[in-house]
Coordinates of C-alpha atoms and ligand atoms in Angstrom, one line a residue:
M17 CA 109.6 58.3 -20.9
C18 CA 112.6 60.2 -20.6
G19 CA 114.6 61.6 -23.7
I20 CA 117.9 61.5 -25.2
V21 CA 119.8 63.9 -27.8
G22 CA 122.8 64.7 -28.6
Y23 CA 124.9 66.4 -31.4
I24 CA 128.6 67.1 -32.5
G25 CA 129.7 69.0 -35.8
K26 CA 130.3 72.5 -36.6
R27 CA 127.2 74.1 -34.8
D28 CA 126.6 75.5 -32.2
A29 CA 124.9 72.9 -30.1
L30 CA 122.8 74.3 -27.7
P31 CA 120.3 75.2 -29.8
I32 CA 120.0 72.6 -31.7
L33 CA 119.6 70.7 -28.3
I34 CA 117.1 73.2 -26.2
N35 CA 114.8 72.0 -29.9
G36 CA 116.0 68.1 -29.9
L37 CA 114.0 68.7 -26.5
K38 CA 111.3 69.7 -27.2
R39 CA 110.8 67.7 -30.3
L40 CA 110.5 65.3 -27.1
E41 CA 107.9 66.7 -25.0
Y42 CA 105.1 64.9 -26.8
R43 CA 106.7 61.7 -24.5
G44 CA 106.0 63.4 -21.3
Y45 CA 108.6 63.8 -19.0
D46 CA 109.0 66.3 -15.0
S47 CA 112.4 67.7 -15.6
S48 CA 115.6 68.2 -18.2
G49 CA 118.4 69.2 -18.5
V50 CA 121.7 69.7 -21.2
V51 CA 125.1 70.1 -20.9
V52 CA 128.4 71.2 -23.3
L53 CA 131.9 71.1 -23.9
D54 CA 134.2 73.0 -25.8
E55 CA 137.9 71.5 -26.5
K56 CA 138.8 73.5 -23.5
T57 CA 137.7 71.5 -21.1
N58 CA 135.1 74.5 -20.3
V59 CA 131.7 73.0 -19.9
Y60 CA 128.2 74.3 -18.8
V61 CA 125.3 72.5 -17.7
K62 CA 122.2 73.1 -17.0
R63 CA 118.8 71.4 -14.9
A64 CA 115.5 72.7 -15.1
V65 CA 111.9 71.0 -13.3
G66 CA 109.1 71.8 -15.6
K67 CA 109.3 72.1 -19.2
V68 CA 111.6 72.4 -21.7
A69 CA 111.1 76.3 -21.4
E70 CA 112.4 76.6 -18.2
L71 CA 115.3 74.9 -19.1
E72 CA 115.5 77.3 -21.7
K73 CA 115.2 80.4 -19.4
S74 CA 117.6 79.4 -17.6
I75 CA 119.9 79.4 -20.1
N76 CA 118.9 82.8 -21.3
G77 CA 121.3 85.6 -20.4
S78 CA 124.3 83.5 -19.5
D79 CA 127.6 83.0 -20.4
W80 CA 127.4 80.6 -22.5
L81 CA 130.1 79.4 -25.3
R82 CA 128.9 77.7 -28.3
P83 CA 131.4 74.6 -28.6
G84 CA 129.4 72.0 -30.9
L85 CA 129.2 68.8 -28.3
G86 CA 126.8 68.6 -26.2
I87 CA 124.6 66.1 -24.1
A88 CA 120.2 66.6 -23.5
H89 CA 118.0 65.1 -21.7
T90 CA 114.3 64.9 -20.8
R91 CA 113.6 62.5 -17.2
W92 CA 110.9 60.9 -15.9
A93 CA 111.8 60.3 -12.9
T94 CA 111.9 57.1 -12.0
H95 CA 114.4 56.5 -8.9
G96 CA 114.0 59.9 -6.7
E97 CA 111.5 63.1 -7.1
P98 CA 111.2 65.4 -10.1
S99 CA 113.9 67.8 -9.2
E100 CA 117.2 70.5 -10.3
R101 CA 119.8 67.7 -8.5
N102 CA 118.0 64.8 -10.1
A103 CA 117.5 66.2 -13.4
H104 CA 119.9 64.6 -16.5
P105 CA 122.9 64.9 -17.1
H106 CA 124.7 63.2 -14.5
A107 CA 129.2 63.6 -13.2
D108 CA 131.5 62.0 -11.7
T109 CA 132.5 64.1 -8.9
D110 CA 135.0 65.8 -10.5
N111 CA 132.5 66.8 -13.2
N112 CA 134.3 65.2 -15.9
F113 CA 132.3 62.5 -17.8
W114 CA 128.3 63.1 -18.2
V115 CA 126.1 60.6 -18.4
V116 CA 121.9 60.8 -19.1
H117 CA 120.2 57.8 -19.5
N118 CA 116.7 56.6 -19.9
G119 CA 116.1 52.8 -18.8
I120 CA 116.5 51.4 -14.8
I121 CA 119.6 50.4 -13.7
E122 CA 118.3 46.9 -12.0
N123 CA 121.3 46.9 -10.0
Y124 CA 122.4 49.8 -9.4
K125 CA 122.1 49.6 -5.2
E126 CA 124.7 47.3 -5.0
L127 CA 127.1 49.4 -7.5
K128 CA 126.4 52.9 -5.7
D129 CA 127.2 51.0 -1.8
E130 CA 130.6 49.5 -3.6
L131 CA 131.6 53.5 -5.2
I132 CA 130.0 55.4 -1.3
S133 CA 132.6 52.5 0.5
E134 CA 135.0 53.5 -2.0
G135 CA 134.6 57.3 -1.4
V136 CA 131.8 58.8 -3.3
D137 CA 129.5 61.0 -2.2
F138 CA 126.4 61.0 -4.2
R139 CA 124.9 64.2 -6.0
S140 CA 121.4 62.7 -6.5
D141 CA 119.6 60.1 -5.6
T142 CA 119.4 58.7 -8.9
D143 CA 120.9 55.2 -10.6
T144 CA 121.9 56.7 -13.1
E145 CA 124.5 58.8 -11.7
V146 CA 126.2 55.2 -10.4
L147 CA 127.5 55.5 -14.5
A148 CA 128.9 58.7 -14.0
H149 CA 131.4 57.4 -11.4
L150 CA 131.6 54.2 -12.3
I151 CA 133.1 55.9 -15.8
A152 CA 135.6 57.7 -13.8
K153 CA 136.3 54.6 -11.5
Y154 CA 137.4 52.8 -15.1
Y155 CA 139.0 55.6 -17.1
N156 CA 141.2 56.5 -14.0
G157 CA 142.6 52.8 -13.6
Q158 CA 143.3 52.4 -18.0
P159 CA 146.5 53.3 -18.5
S160 CA 146.6 56.3 -21.9
S161 CA 144.8 55.1 -25.2
P162 CA 143.1 56.4 -28.4
G163 CA 140.4 54.6 -27.0
R164 CA 140.6 54.7 -22.8
F165 CA 137.0 56.4 -22.6
F166 CA 135.2 54.6 -25.4
D167 CA 136.5 51.0 -23.0
A168 CA 135.8 52.7 -19.5
V169 CA 131.9 53.0 -20.5
K170 CA 132.2 49.0 -21.7
K171 CA 133.6 48.2 -18.6
T172 CA 130.8 50.0 -16.9
L173 CA 128.1 48.7 -18.6
Q174 CA 130.1 45.1 -18.6
R175 CA 128.6 46.0 -14.5
V176 CA 125.3 46.3 -15.2
R177 CA 122.2 44.9 -14.7
G178 CA 118.9 46.2 -15.9
T179 CA 117.7 48.8 -19.5
Y180 CA 119.4 51.5 -20.9
G181 CA 120.0 54.2 -23.4
I182 CA 123.2 56.1 -22.5
A183 CA 125.3 59.0 -23.8
V184 CA 127.9 60.3 -22.5
V185 CA 130.9 63.4 -22.7
S186 CA 134.2 63.6 -21.1
K187 CA 136.2 66.9 -20.8
F188 CA 138.9 64.9 -21.6
E189 CA 138.1 63.5 -25.0
P190 CA 135.8 65.9 -26.0
D191 CA 135.6 65.1 -29.5
K192 CA 133.4 62.3 -29.0
I193 CA 129.9 61.1 -27.7
I194 CA 130.3 57.8 -26.2
A195 CA 126.3 56.1 -27.0
A196 CA 124.8 52.4 -25.7
R197 CA 122.0 50.8 -25.7
N198 CA 120.2 47.8 -23.9
S199 CA 116.3 47.2 -23.8
S200 CA 115.8 51.0 -24.3
P201 CA 116.1 52.7 -27.9
L202 CA 119.0 54.5 -29.7
L203 CA 119.7 55.7 -33.0
I204 CA 122.6 57.8 -34.4
G205 CA 121.6 60.2 -37.5
I206 CA 124.1 60.7 -39.7
G207 CA 124.8 64.4 -40.9
D208 CA 127.3 66.5 -43.1
G209 CA 130.1 66.4 -40.7
E210 CA 128.1 66.2 -37.3
H211 CA 126.1 63.6 -36.1
M212 CA 123.9 63.4 -33.8
V213 CA 122.2 60.7 -30.9
A214 CA 118.7 60.3 -29.7
S215 CA 116.7 58.3 -28.4
D216 CA 113.7 58.4 -30.7
A217 CA 114.0 60.2 -34.1
S218 CA 111.9 62.8 -33.6
A219 CA 114.3 64.8 -31.9
I220 CA 116.6 64.3 -35.2
I221 CA 114.5 63.8 -38.0
H222 CA 114.6 68.0 -38.6
L223 CA 118.8 67.3 -39.1
T224 CA 118.7 64.7 -41.2
K225 CA 117.2 61.4 -42.7
S226 CA 119.9 58.8 -42.7
V227 CA 119.7 56.9 -39.2
I228 CA 121.3 54.1 -38.1
Y229 CA 119.6 52.5 -35.2
L230 CA 121.9 50.5 -32.8
D231 CA 121.2 46.7 -31.0
D232 CA 120.4 46.1 -27.7
H233 CA 124.4 45.4 -25.9
E234 CA 125.7 47.6 -28.8
I235 CA 128.2 50.6 -27.6
A236 CA 129.1 53.2 -30.1
E237 CA 132.1 56.7 -30.3
I238 CA 130.3 59.0 -32.5
R239 CA 132.3 61.8 -34.0
R240 CA 131.9 64.7 -36.1
D241 CA 133.6 63.4 -38.9
G242 CA 132.3 59.3 -37.8
F243 CA 131.1 56.7 -36.0
R244 CA 132.3 53.0 -35.2
I245 CA 130.4 50.4 -33.4
E246 CA 131.3 47.4 -31.2
T247 CA 129.1 44.8 -29.5
L248 CA 129.7 45.1 -25.2
D249 CA 131.9 42.3 -25.6
G250 CA 134.8 44.0 -28.3
N251 CA 132.9 42.9 -31.4
S252 CA 133.3 45.6 -34.3
T253 CA 129.5 45.8 -35.9
T254 CA 128.6 47.3 -39.5
R255 CA 125.5 48.3 -40.6
K256 CA 123.3 50.2 -43.5
P257 CA 122.0 53.0 -42.9
S258 CA 117.9 53.3 -42.9
L259 CA 116.2 56.3 -44.2
L260 CA 114.0 57.9 -42.3
E261 CA 110.2 58.2 -44.0
W262 CA 108.0 58.9 -41.8
D263 CA 107.3 63.1 -40.5
A264 CA 108.3 64.0 -37.5
A265 CA 104.2 63.9 -36.0
K266 CA 104.2 60.1 -37.2
I267 CA 107.4 59.1 -35.3
E268 CA 106.3 60.7 -32.4
K269 CA 103.5 58.3 -32.2
L270 CA 106.2 55.9 -33.8
G271 CA 104.1 54.9 -36.7
H272 CA 100.8 54.4 -34.5
D273 CA 98.0 57.3 -35.6
H274 CA 96.8 58.2 -31.8
F275 CA 98.8 57.3 -28.6
M276 CA 95.8 55.7 -27.7
H277 CA 96.9 52.5 -29.5
K278 CA 100.6 53.1 -29.3
E279 CA 100.5 52.5 -25.5
I280 CA 97.7 49.9 -25.9
F281 CA 100.7 48.1 -27.8
E282 CA 102.6 49.3 -25.2
I283 CA 101.3 46.6 -22.3
P284 CA 103.3 43.8 -23.0
E285 CA 106.2 46.3 -22.3
V286 CA 104.9 47.8 -19.2
I287 CA 104.0 44.6 -16.9
E288 CA 107.5 43.7 -16.9
N289 CA 108.4 46.9 -16.3
S290 CA 106.0 46.8 -13.9
I291 CA 107.3 43.3 -12.7
R292 CA 111.4 43.9 -13.6
G293 CA 113.2 43.2 -10.1
R294 CA 110.3 43.0 -8.0
L295 CA 109.6 38.8 -8.0
I296 CA 111.6 36.8 -6.0
L297 CA 110.3 33.5 -8.0
D298 CA 112.0 30.2 -5.6
E299 CA 110.6 32.9 -2.7
G300 CA 107.4 33.2 -3.8
R301 CA 107.4 36.3 -3.1
A302 CA 107.5 39.9 -4.4
K303 CA 110.1 42.3 -3.0
L304 CA 109.2 46.0 -3.9
G305 CA 111.2 48.4 -2.3
G306 CA 108.6 51.7 -1.6
I307 CA 106.7 49.3 0.9
E308 CA 109.8 47.4 2.5
D309 CA 110.4 50.0 5.3
A310 CA 106.5 49.5 6.1
K311 CA 106.8 46.2 6.5
D312 CA 105.6 45.9 9.8
T313 CA 103.5 48.7 9.4
L314 CA 101.9 46.7 7.1
R315 CA 101.6 43.1 8.7
K316 CA 99.1 44.4 11.3
I317 CA 97.0 46.0 8.6
E318 CA 93.2 44.2 9.4
R319 CA 91.4 46.5 6.6
I320 CA 91.8 48.5 3.2
I321 CA 89.9 51.1 1.8
I322 CA 90.9 51.6 -1.7
A323 CA 90.1 55.4 -3.2
G324 CA 90.3 56.4 -7.1
C325 CA 89.0 57.6 -9.4
G326 CA 87.5 56.4 -13.0
T327 CA 89.8 54.1 -14.3
A328 CA 91.8 54.1 -10.9
N329 CA 88.5 52.9 -9.1
V330 CA 88.0 50.2 -11.3
A331 CA 91.6 49.0 -10.9
G332 CA 90.5 49.3 -7.0
R333 CA 87.9 47.0 -7.7
V334 CA 90.1 44.2 -9.1
T335 CA 92.7 44.7 -6.3
E336 CA 89.4 44.1 -3.6
Y337 CA 88.7 41.0 -4.8
M338 CA 92.9 40.0 -5.0
L339 CA 93.6 40.6 -1.9
E340 CA 90.7 39.4 0.0
E341 CA 91.2 36.4 -2.0
Y342 CA 94.5 35.7 -1.7
A343 CA 95.9 37.8 1.3
G344 CA 92.8 37.4 3.4
I345 CA 92.1 41.2 3.7
P346 CA 88.8 42.7 4.7
T347 CA 89.1 45.6 2.0
E348 CA 86.8 48.2 0.4
V349 CA 86.5 50.0 -2.9
D350 CA 85.3 54.0 -2.7
A351 CA 85.4 57.0 -5.2
A352 CA 87.7 58.9 -4.2
S353 CA 84.6 61.9 -4.5
E354 CA 82.4 59.8 -2.2
F355 CA 84.5 58.8 0.5
R356 CA 85.9 62.7 1.2
Y357 CA 82.2 63.6 1.7
R358 CA 80.8 60.2 3.2
K359 CA 81.8 59.2 7.2
P360 CA 83.9 56.0 6.7
V361 CA 84.4 54.6 10.1
F362 CA 87.7 52.8 10.8
T363 CA 88.8 50.3 13.2
K364 CA 91.4 49.4 14.6
N365 CA 95.1 48.9 11.9
N366 CA 93.4 50.3 9.2
L367 CA 95.0 51.5 5.6
L368 CA 94.0 54.0 2.7
L369 CA 95.1 52.9 -0.3
A370 CA 95.3 55.5 -3.6
I371 CA 95.4 54.2 -6.5
S372 CA 96.2 56.8 -9.6
Q373 CA 98.2 57.3 -12.6
S374 CA 98.6 60.7 -12.5
G375 CA 99.4 61.1 -8.8
E376 CA 97.5 64.5 -8.8
T377 CA 93.7 63.6 -9.0
A378 CA 92.4 66.6 -6.6
D379 CA 89.1 64.0 -5.0
T380 CA 91.5 61.1 -4.4
L381 CA 94.7 63.7 -2.4
A382 CA 91.3 64.8 -0.4
A383 CA 90.7 61.4 0.4
I384 CA 94.2 60.5 1.3
K385 CA 93.8 64.3 3.5
E386 CA 91.1 62.8 5.2
A387 CA 92.4 59.3 6.2
K388 CA 95.7 60.9 7.4
E389 CA 93.5 63.4 9.5
K390 CA 92.0 60.9 10.7
G391 CA 95.2 58.8 12.2
I392 CA 94.9 56.0 9.3
S393 CA 98.3 54.9 6.9
T394 CA 98.4 55.6 3.8
M395 CA 99.4 54.2 0.7
G396 CA 100.2 55.1 -3.3
I397 CA 100.4 53.3 -6.2
V398 CA 101.1 56.0 -8.8
N399 CA 102.5 55.9 -12.1
A400 CA 104.1 59.3 -11.9
V401 CA 107.2 59.3 -9.5
G402 CA 107.5 62.5 -7.6
S403 CA 103.7 63.1 -7.5
S404 CA 101.3 65.0 -5.1
I405 CA 99.9 62.0 -4.1
A406 CA 103.3 60.3 -4.1
R407 CA 104.6 62.9 -2.2
D408 CA 101.2 62.9 0.6
T409 CA 101.2 59.0 0.8
D410 CA 103.2 57.5 3.8
F411 CA 105.0 54.8 1.6
G412 CA 103.6 53.6 -1.9
I413 CA 104.4 51.3 -5.4
Y414 CA 105.2 53.1 -8.4
N415 CA 103.8 51.7 -11.4
H416 CA 106.7 52.0 -13.6
A417 CA 104.0 52.2 -17.1
G418 CA 105.9 55.6 -18.3
P419 CA 103.8 58.8 -19.0
E420 CA 100.4 58.3 -20.9
I421 CA 100.3 60.4 -23.7
S422 CA 96.4 59.8 -24.1
V423 CA 93.3 60.9 -21.6
A424 CA 92.1 57.0 -22.1
S425 CA 93.9 55.4 -19.2
T426 CA 95.3 51.8 -20.9
K427 CA 98.6 50.5 -20.0
A428 CA 98.2 52.5 -16.7
F429 CA 95.0 50.6 -15.4
V430 CA 96.5 47.3 -16.6
S431 CA 100.1 48.1 -14.8
Q432 CA 97.9 49.0 -11.7
L433 CA 96.3 45.3 -11.7
V434 CA 100.0 44.0 -12.0
V435 CA 101.2 46.1 -9.2
A436 CA 97.9 44.9 -7.7
A437 CA 98.8 41.3 -8.1
L438 CA 102.5 41.9 -6.7
F439 CA 100.9 43.6 -3.5
T440 CA 98.4 40.6 -2.8
I441 CA 101.5 38.4 -2.9
F442 CA 103.9 40.8 -0.3
M443 CA 100.7 40.5 2.2
G444 CA 99.7 37.1 1.5
R445 CA 102.2 36.0 2.2
Q446 CA 102.9 38.3 5.4
R447 CA 100.0 36.3 6.2
E448 CA 98.5 32.7 5.5
M449 CA 99.6 32.6 1.2
S450 CA 101.3 29.5 0.8
L451 CA 105.2 29.8 -0.6
T452 CA 103.2 27.7 -3.7
M453 CA 100.9 30.1 -4.2
G454 CA 103.2 32.9 -3.6
K455 CA 105.3 31.2 -6.8
R456 CA 102.3 30.4 -8.9
I457 CA 100.9 34.2 -9.1
G458 CA 104.2 34.9 -9.8
E459 CA 105.0 32.4 -12.8
Q460 CA 101.8 33.8 -14.7
L461 CA 102.8 37.5 -13.9
K462 CA 105.9 36.5 -16.0
E463 CA 103.7 35.1 -19.0
L464 CA 101.6 37.5 -19.2
P465 CA 103.6 39.8 -21.5
N466 CA 103.5 37.0 -24.0
L467 CA 100.2 36.1 -23.6
V468 CA 99.3 39.8 -24.3
K469 CA 100.9 39.9 -27.7
K470 CA 98.7 37.5 -28.9
V471 CA 95.6 39.2 -28.0
L472 CA 97.1 41.9 -29.2
A473 CA 97.5 39.8 -32.7
Q474 CA 94.4 39.9 -32.5
E475 CA 93.7 43.1 -34.2
N476 CA 92.2 42.5 -37.2
I477 CA 89.5 40.3 -36.0
I478 CA 88.5 43.1 -33.3
I479 CA 88.6 46.0 -36.3
E480 CA 86.2 43.4 -38.0
I481 CA 83.6 44.2 -34.6
A482 CA 84.1 48.1 -34.3
K483 CA 82.6 48.0 -38.0
K484 CA 79.5 46.2 -37.1
Y485 CA 78.9 48.0 -34.1
K486 CA 79.8 51.5 -34.9
D487 CA 76.4 52.6 -35.3
M488 CA 74.2 51.3 -31.8
P489 CA 73.1 53.8 -30.3
A490 CA 73.7 52.0 -26.4
I491 CA 75.1 48.7 -24.9
L492 CA 75.4 46.7 -22.2
T493 CA 78.4 45.5 -20.8
L494 CA 78.9 42.5 -18.1
G495 CA 81.2 40.2 -16.2
R496 CA 81.4 38.6 -12.7
K497 CA 84.0 38.4 -10.6
Y498 CA 87.2 39.6 -11.2
N499 CA 85.9 40.4 -14.5
A500 CA 82.8 42.9 -12.6
P501 CA 84.9 45.5 -12.6
L502 CA 86.3 45.1 -16.1
A503 CA 82.3 45.5 -17.2
T504 CA 82.9 49.2 -16.1
E505 CA 86.0 50.2 -17.3
A506 CA 84.7 48.5 -20.8
A507 CA 81.5 51.1 -20.0
I508 CA 83.7 53.8 -19.1
K509 CA 86.0 53.6 -22.5
F510 CA 82.6 53.8 -24.6
R511 CA 81.8 56.8 -23.0
E512 CA 84.9 58.3 -23.4
I513 CA 85.7 58.0 -26.7
C514 CA 83.5 56.7 -28.6
Y515 CA 80.4 58.4 -27.1
V516 CA 78.0 56.0 -26.5
P517 CA 76.0 55.6 -23.6
A518 CA 77.2 52.3 -21.8
I519 CA 75.6 50.7 -19.2
D520 CA 77.9 48.8 -16.8
L521 CA 76.9 45.5 -14.5
P522 CA 78.3 43.1 -12.3
A523 CA 76.3 40.4 -15.3
G524 CA 74.1 38.6 -12.3
E525 CA 72.1 42.1 -11.5
M526 CA 71.2 42.3 -15.0
K527 CA 67.8 40.6 -14.2
H528 CA 66.8 42.8 -11.7
G529 CA 65.8 45.5 -14.4
T530 CA 67.7 46.1 -16.9
I531 CA 67.0 43.5 -18.7
A532 CA 64.2 45.3 -20.0
L533 CA 66.4 46.6 -22.7
I534 CA 67.6 43.9 -24.3
D535 CA 66.5 43.5 -28.2
E536 CA 67.8 43.0 -31.3
K537 CA 69.0 46.7 -31.0
F538 CA 70.8 46.6 -28.1
P539 CA 74.1 45.3 -27.7
S540 CA 76.1 43.7 -25.2
L541 CA 79.7 43.0 -24.4
V542 CA 80.2 40.4 -22.7
I543 CA 83.5 38.9 -20.9
A544 CA 83.2 35.3 -19.7
P545 CA 86.5 33.8 -19.3
Q546 CA 86.2 29.7 -18.3
D547 CA 86.7 31.1 -14.9
S548 CA 85.2 29.5 -11.6
V549 CA 81.3 31.3 -12.6
Y550 CA 81.8 30.5 -16.1
E551 CA 78.5 28.5 -15.8
K552 CA 76.8 31.8 -14.2
I553 CA 77.7 34.1 -17.2
Q554 CA 77.0 31.9 -19.1
S555 CA 73.2 31.9 -18.1
N556 CA 73.5 35.8 -19.0
I557 CA 74.6 35.0 -21.6
E558 CA 72.1 32.8 -23.2
Q559 CA 69.1 35.0 -22.1
I560 CA 70.6 38.1 -23.8
S561 CA 70.4 35.4 -26.5
A562 CA 67.2 34.0 -25.7
R563 CA 66.1 38.2 -26.4
R564 CA 67.8 38.0 -29.6
G565 CA 69.4 40.7 -28.0
P566 CA 73.6 41.1 -30.1
I567 CA 76.9 39.5 -28.1
I568 CA 80.4 40.1 -28.4
A569 CA 81.7 37.3 -26.1
I570 CA 85.5 37.8 -24.3
T571 CA 86.5 34.1 -23.6
T572 CA 89.0 31.7 -23.2
E573 CA 90.4 30.0 -26.1
G574 CA 88.8 27.0 -27.8
N575 CA 85.8 28.3 -26.1
E576 CA 83.6 26.9 -29.5
E577 CA 80.7 26.6 -27.3
I578 CA 80.2 30.2 -26.9
K579 CA 79.4 30.9 -30.7
K580 CA 75.8 29.0 -30.3
F581 CA 74.9 32.3 -28.8
A582 CA 77.3 34.7 -29.7
Q583 CA 77.7 36.1 -32.8
D584 CA 81.1 37.8 -32.2
V585 CA 83.8 36.4 -30.2
I586 CA 86.9 37.0 -28.9
Y587 CA 89.5 34.7 -27.5
I588 CA 91.8 35.3 -24.4
P589 CA 94.6 32.6 -23.6
K590 CA 94.3 30.8 -20.1
T591 CA 95.3 32.3 -17.3
L592 CA 95.1 32.4 -13.5
E593 CA 91.6 33.7 -12.8
M594 CA 93.1 36.4 -10.4
L595 CA 95.3 37.6 -13.8
T596 CA 92.1 37.8 -16.2
P597 CA 91.4 41.4 -16.0
I598 CA 95.0 41.9 -17.6
L599 CA 94.3 40.1 -20.8
A600 CA 90.4 40.4 -21.1
V601 CA 90.8 44.6 -21.0
V602 CA 93.4 44.7 -24.3
P603 CA 90.2 43.3 -26.6
I604 CA 88.5 45.9 -25.0
Y605 CA 91.3 48.8 -25.4
L606 CA 90.7 48.1 -29.5
L607 CA 87.5 47.6 -29.9
T608 CA 87.0 51.3 -28.3
Y609 CA 89.8 52.4 -29.9
H610 CA 88.4 51.2 -33.3
I611 CA 85.3 52.1 -32.8
A612 CA 86.5 55.9 -31.9
R613 CA 88.6 55.7 -34.7
L614 CA 86.3 54.9 -37.5
K615 CA 83.3 57.9 -36.1
G616 CA 86.3 59.8 -36.6
H617 CA 86.2 61.0 -32.9
E618 CA 89.7 62.4 -32.0
I619 CA 90.9 59.9 -29.4
D620 CA 93.6 61.2 -27.9
K621 CA 91.6 64.6 -26.3
P622 CA 88.5 62.9 -26.1
R623 CA 85.7 66.2 -25.8
N624 CA 84.9 67.7 -22.8
L625 CA 88.2 66.2 -21.1
A626 CA 91.2 66.6 -19.4
K627 CA 93.8 64.2 -18.6
S628 CA 94.5 65.1 -15.0
V629 CA 91.6 66.0 -12.8
T630 CA 92.7 68.6 -10.6
V631 CA 89.6 69.9 -10.0
E632 CA 87.1 68.8 -7.7
Ligands
LIG730 O1 95.5 59.7 -12.4 P1 94.5 59.2 -12.4 O2 94.7 57.5 -12.1 O3 94.4 59.5 -10.5 O4 93.5 59.4 -13.3 C1 91.9 58.9 -12.9 C2 90.7 59.3 -14.1 O5 90.3 60.9 -14.1 C3 90.8 58.5 -14.5 O6 91.3 57.1 -15.0 C4 90.0 58.2 -16.3 O7 88.7 58.1 -15.7 C5 90.0 58.3 -17.3 N1 90.6 58.8 -18.5 C6 89.6 57.2 -18.3 O8 90.0 56.4 -19.0

């Protein structure tokens, strides 16, 4: 996720800003940048791709002034690849206003078109740049007054739809930072003769413990010796400072003990980000920027081959069920590592769909290369903007899940499923899916963040279950239809972070051998929502119970019957069958997280594993 830090005060701003950026590195980013200004209207700006150390290197040796005002940013690309020209800060045409921004400006295209029609040239592919040009436009259109810069930013934000945390500085008023927020955190740090602004307290906790958290739709003018806050509609607000009590390490994880835990709790927000601006409910359609230009190619697709690894492969298997049931397109899924070595047979109008969080997984990249070699269209569902897979595929959809730090993939998996559902609507509506069905899936998708929150609220029940099973020698994981792939996802997590051998099966396969393992010491996790195959999986549950195998069941709210057979039950709310994996995976993540935690494992960096597997 992007990070912001700003400073105004008596000290040299630059080292403070660079230090602040380093403290934001844990959030994940692909480029960074900084701007400092002095009172003689000199501006010094640097941007760099890669680590903050690269930015620092580019500064060393330069003839920097030492003013006490500046803003800086770590960027996680959402619009435009990671590059120097897309890194923040962004400026207006005359370099009078400099903006750093976290979040997404949803209506940036229409604002950009408006500015282009007025003669503005854009220098980046970002949504952020529209803010700098609009601020300049509104500043120039106002008479001189003490609040002119503040008002220009306010007017700009009144035009904006979307999410933002921003910090802005101007050559014309080099005695202030203007900061504002909507759904993207921002706080003001209060010092002695100095103030800071940051998206995350870890950037400034070494400078002050006294902070004011901005609320949504608030805008602040921050000076050396004070600040004022207003709402965007002009009411001034006052707030008591809060005291930061956590240490930096805890703040990075926003109070969570591990990134995995933080990322699980980010799932509701991730779902919102993945669907934001992409559903046209009254038309029962999905509007997916990255594939709109490929509409005609996609209309002709007769078969889809999905390639991915690990958890991304599991997402592919759920996508297969969705595409076949709702879009009527024959689909198959390959482990990317197999695809490259077998001899896949392609027929007319095939599409290779690569799914990857990092966009850098070597086997998945090789599958794309192989498909290209055969002249097949390639598409990506990728989280990391500008990554190799995003660049190597012909077109694709970004997840917008934000950076995932924990090696165990959680929120990215959920975003892959959400994007898969959007893609299913897109493909289905080009084919036989009705308006009503498109609408129905869209409406249910919108409900998901609240439903996930209901599942997260059961964490204490899940902790108790984790305590019971933490010493189990092994586990069997079962699911059917949409949740058969989830049995694999659960098994990956049991192996990856709990170091518990786990056998995953589509439940119907159990009777073909594995049932021999069942006894009172061998527990099973059964994913059994009350869907079209519930009766089938219920019979698995009964068979396990008859052999005295302990059962943890995940089922739909209100299913009391299951308690006759399962010792431990976790409930998920009802939703459309194709979306149940999005809810059912949440307790799986919490359960495996808490078992790993009780066992004292290093959860975010499990042994022998790397976040991104860039070798074969
Ligand atoms: O970055 P990718 O999505 O391509 O990564 C694929 C797998 O390496 C990854 O999902 C892995 O299985 C996870 N660590 C599982 O939690």
